[in-house]
Amino acid sequence: MKIAIVQEHVNVTRGGAETSTVEMARHLAALGLDVMVLSRGRSDQPTLRDNVTYQPIPDRGWTK
């Protein structure tokens, strides 16, 4: 099963929702699910950590 999680920021140093999102994604991946987290970022290159794909969506605008 494929799962996409959308979170505005994924910076665990901020705590709160960001940390919860990363923890939930890791647990779902540990169950064998294909997990991708989409969030704002400067690049469009995905990274893989703990069997979770983190796909940034480039933010090129002046505002949120």
Coordinates of N, CA, C and O in Angstrom, one line a residue, residues 6-56:
V6 N 1.3 14.8 3.8 CA 1.6 16.1 3.4 C 1.7 17.0 4.7 O 0.8 17.0 5.5
Q7 N 2.9 17.6 4.8 CA 3.2 18.4 6.0 C 3.9 19.7 5.5 O 4.8 19.6 4.7
E8 N 3.5 20.9 5.9 CA 4.1 22.1 5.4 C 5.6 22.1 5.6 O 6.4 22.4 4.7
H9 N 6.1 21.7 6.8 CA 7.5 21.7 7.1 C 7.8 20.3 7.7 O 7.0 19.8 8.4
V10 N 9.0 19.8 7.5 CA 9.4 18.5 8.1 C 10.8 18.8 8.7 O 11.8 18.3 8.2
N11 N 10.8 19.6 9.7 CA 12.1 19.9 10.4 C 11.9 19.5 11.9 O 11.2 20.2 12.7
V12 N 12.4 18.3 12.3 CA 12.2 17.8 13.6 C 12.7 18.6 14.7 O 12.3 18.5 15.9
T13 N 13.6 19.6 14.4 CA 14.1 20.4 15.5 C 13.0 21.4 15.9 O 13.1 22.0 17.0
R14 N 12.0 21.6 15.1 CA 10.9 22.4 15.5 C 9.9 21.7 16.5 O 9.1 22.4 17.2
G15 N 10.0 20.4 16.5 CA 9.1 19.6 17.4 C 7.7 19.6 16.9 O 7.4 19.8 15.7
G16 N 6.7 19.3 17.8 CA 5.3 19.3 17.4 C 4.9 18.4 16.3 O 5.3 17.3 16.2
A17 N 4.1 19.0 15.4 CA 3.6 18.3 14.2 C 4.7 17.7 13.3 O 4.5 16.6 12.8
E18 N 5.8 18.4 13.2 CA 6.9 17.9 12.4 C 7.4 16.6 12.9 O 7.6 15.6 12.2
T19 N 7.7 16.6 14.2 CA 8.2 15.3 14.8 C 7.2 14.2 14.7 O 7.6 13.1 14.4
S20 N 5.9 14.5 15.0 CA 4.9 13.5 14.9 C 4.8 12.9 13.5 O 4.6 11.7 13.3
T21 N 4.9 13.8 12.5 CA 4.8 13.3 11.1 C 5.9 12.4 10.8 O 5.7 11.3 10.2
V22 N 7.2 12.7 11.2 CA 8.3 11.8 10.9 C 8.2 10.5 11.7 O 8.4 9.4 11.1
E23 N 7.8 10.5 12.9 CA 7.6 9.3 13.7 C 6.5 8.4 13.1 O 6.7 7.2 13.0
M24 N 5.4 9.0 12.7 CA 4.3 8.3 12.1 C 4.8 7.6 10.8 O 4.5 6.4 10.5
A25 N 5.5 8.4 9.9 CA 6.0 7.9 8.7 C 6.9 6.7 8.9 O 6.8 5.7 8.2
R26 N 7.8 6.8 9.9 CA 8.8 5.7 10.2 C 8.0 4.5 10.6 O 8.4 3.3 10.2
H27 N 7.0 4.6 11.5 CA 6.3 3.5 12.0 C 5.5 2.8 10.8 O 5.4 1.6 10.7
L28 N 4.9 3.6 10.0 CA 4.2 3.0 8.8 C 5.1 2.3 7.9 O 4.8 1.2 7.4
A29 N 6.3 2.8 7.6 CA 7.3 2.2 6.8 C 7.8 0.9 7.4 O 8.0 -0.1 6.8
A30 N 7.9 0.9 8.8 CA 8.3 -0.4 9.5 C 7.3 -1.5 9.3 O 7.6 -2.7 9.4
L31 N 6.0 -1.1 9.1 CA 5.0 -2.1 8.8 C 5.0 -2.6 7.4 O 4.2 -3.5 7.0
G32 N 5.9 -2.1 6.6 CA 6.0 -2.6 5.2 C 5.3 -1.8 4.2 O 5.2 -2.2 3.0
L33 N 4.8 -0.6 4.6 CA 4.1 0.3 3.7 C 5.0 1.2 2.9 O 6.1 1.5 3.4
D34 N 4.7 1.6 1.7 CA 5.5 2.5 0.9 C 5.0 3.9 1.3 O 4.0 4.4 0.9
V35 N 5.9 4.6 2.0 CA 5.5 5.9 2.6 C 6.3 7.1 1.9 O 7.6 7.0 1.8
M36 N 5.6 8.1 1.6 CA 6.3 9.3 1.0 C 5.7 10.5 1.8 O 4.5 10.6 2.0
V37 N 6.6 11.4 2.2 CA 6.3 12.6 2.9 C 6.6 13.8 2.0 O 7.7 13.9 1.5
L38 N 5.5 14.6 1.7 CA 5.7 15.7 0.8 C 5.7 17.0 1.7 O 4.8 17.1 2.5
S39 N 6.6 17.9 1.4 CA 6.7 19.1 2.2 C 7.4 20.2 1.4 O 8.0 19.9 0.3
R40 N 7.3 21.5 1.8 CA 8.0 22.5 1.2 C 9.5 22.4 1.3 O 10.0 21.8 2.3
G41 N 10.2 22.8 0.3 CA 11.6 22.7 0.3 C 12.3 23.5 -0.8 O 11.6 24.1 -1.6
R42 N 13.6 23.6 -0.8 CA 14.3 24.4 -1.7 C 14.6 23.6 -3.0 O 14.9 24.2 -4.0
S43 N 14.7 22.3 -2.9 CA 15.1 21.5 -4.1 C 13.9 20.6 -4.5 O 12.8 20.7 -3.8
D44 N 14.1 19.9 -5.5 CA 13.0 18.9 -5.9 C 13.5 17.5 -5.8 O 12.9 16.6 -6.3
Q45 N 14.7 17.3 -5.2 CA 15.3 16.0 -5.1 C 14.8 15.2 -3.9 O 15.0 15.7 -2.7
P46 N 14.3 14.0 -4.1 CA 13.8 13.3 -2.9 C 15.0 12.7 -2.1 O 16.1 12.5 -2.7
T47 N 14.8 12.4 -0.9 CA 15.7 11.7 0.0 C 15.0 10.5 0.6 O 13.8 10.5 0.8
L48 N 15.8 9.5 1.0 CA 15.3 8.3 1.6 C 16.0 8.2 3.0 O 17.2 8.1 3.1
R49 N 15.1 8.1 4.0 CA 15.6 7.9 5.4 C 14.7 7.0 6.1 O 13.4 7.2 6.1
D50 N 15.2 6.0 6.7 CA 14.4 5.0 7.5 C 13.3 4.4 6.6 O 12.1 4.2 7.1
N51 N 13.6 4.1 5.3 CA 12.6 3.6 4.4 C 11.4 4.5 4.1 O 10.4 4.0 3.7
V52 N 11.6 5.8 4.3 CA 10.6 6.8 4.0 C 11.2 7.7 3.0 O 12.3 8.2 3.2
T53 N 10.4 8.0 1.9 CA 10.9 8.9 0.9 C 10.4 10.3 1.3 O 9.2 10.5 1.5
Y54 N 11.3 11.3 1.4 CA 10.9 12.7 1.6 C 11.0 13.4 0.3 O 12.1 13.6 -0.2
Q55 N 9.9 13.9 -0.2 CA 9.9 14.6 -1.5 C 9.6 16.1 -1.2 O 8.5 16.5 -0.9
P56 N 10.6 16.9 -1.4 CA 10.3 18.4 -1.2 C 9.6 18.9 -2.5 O 9.8 18.4 -3.6

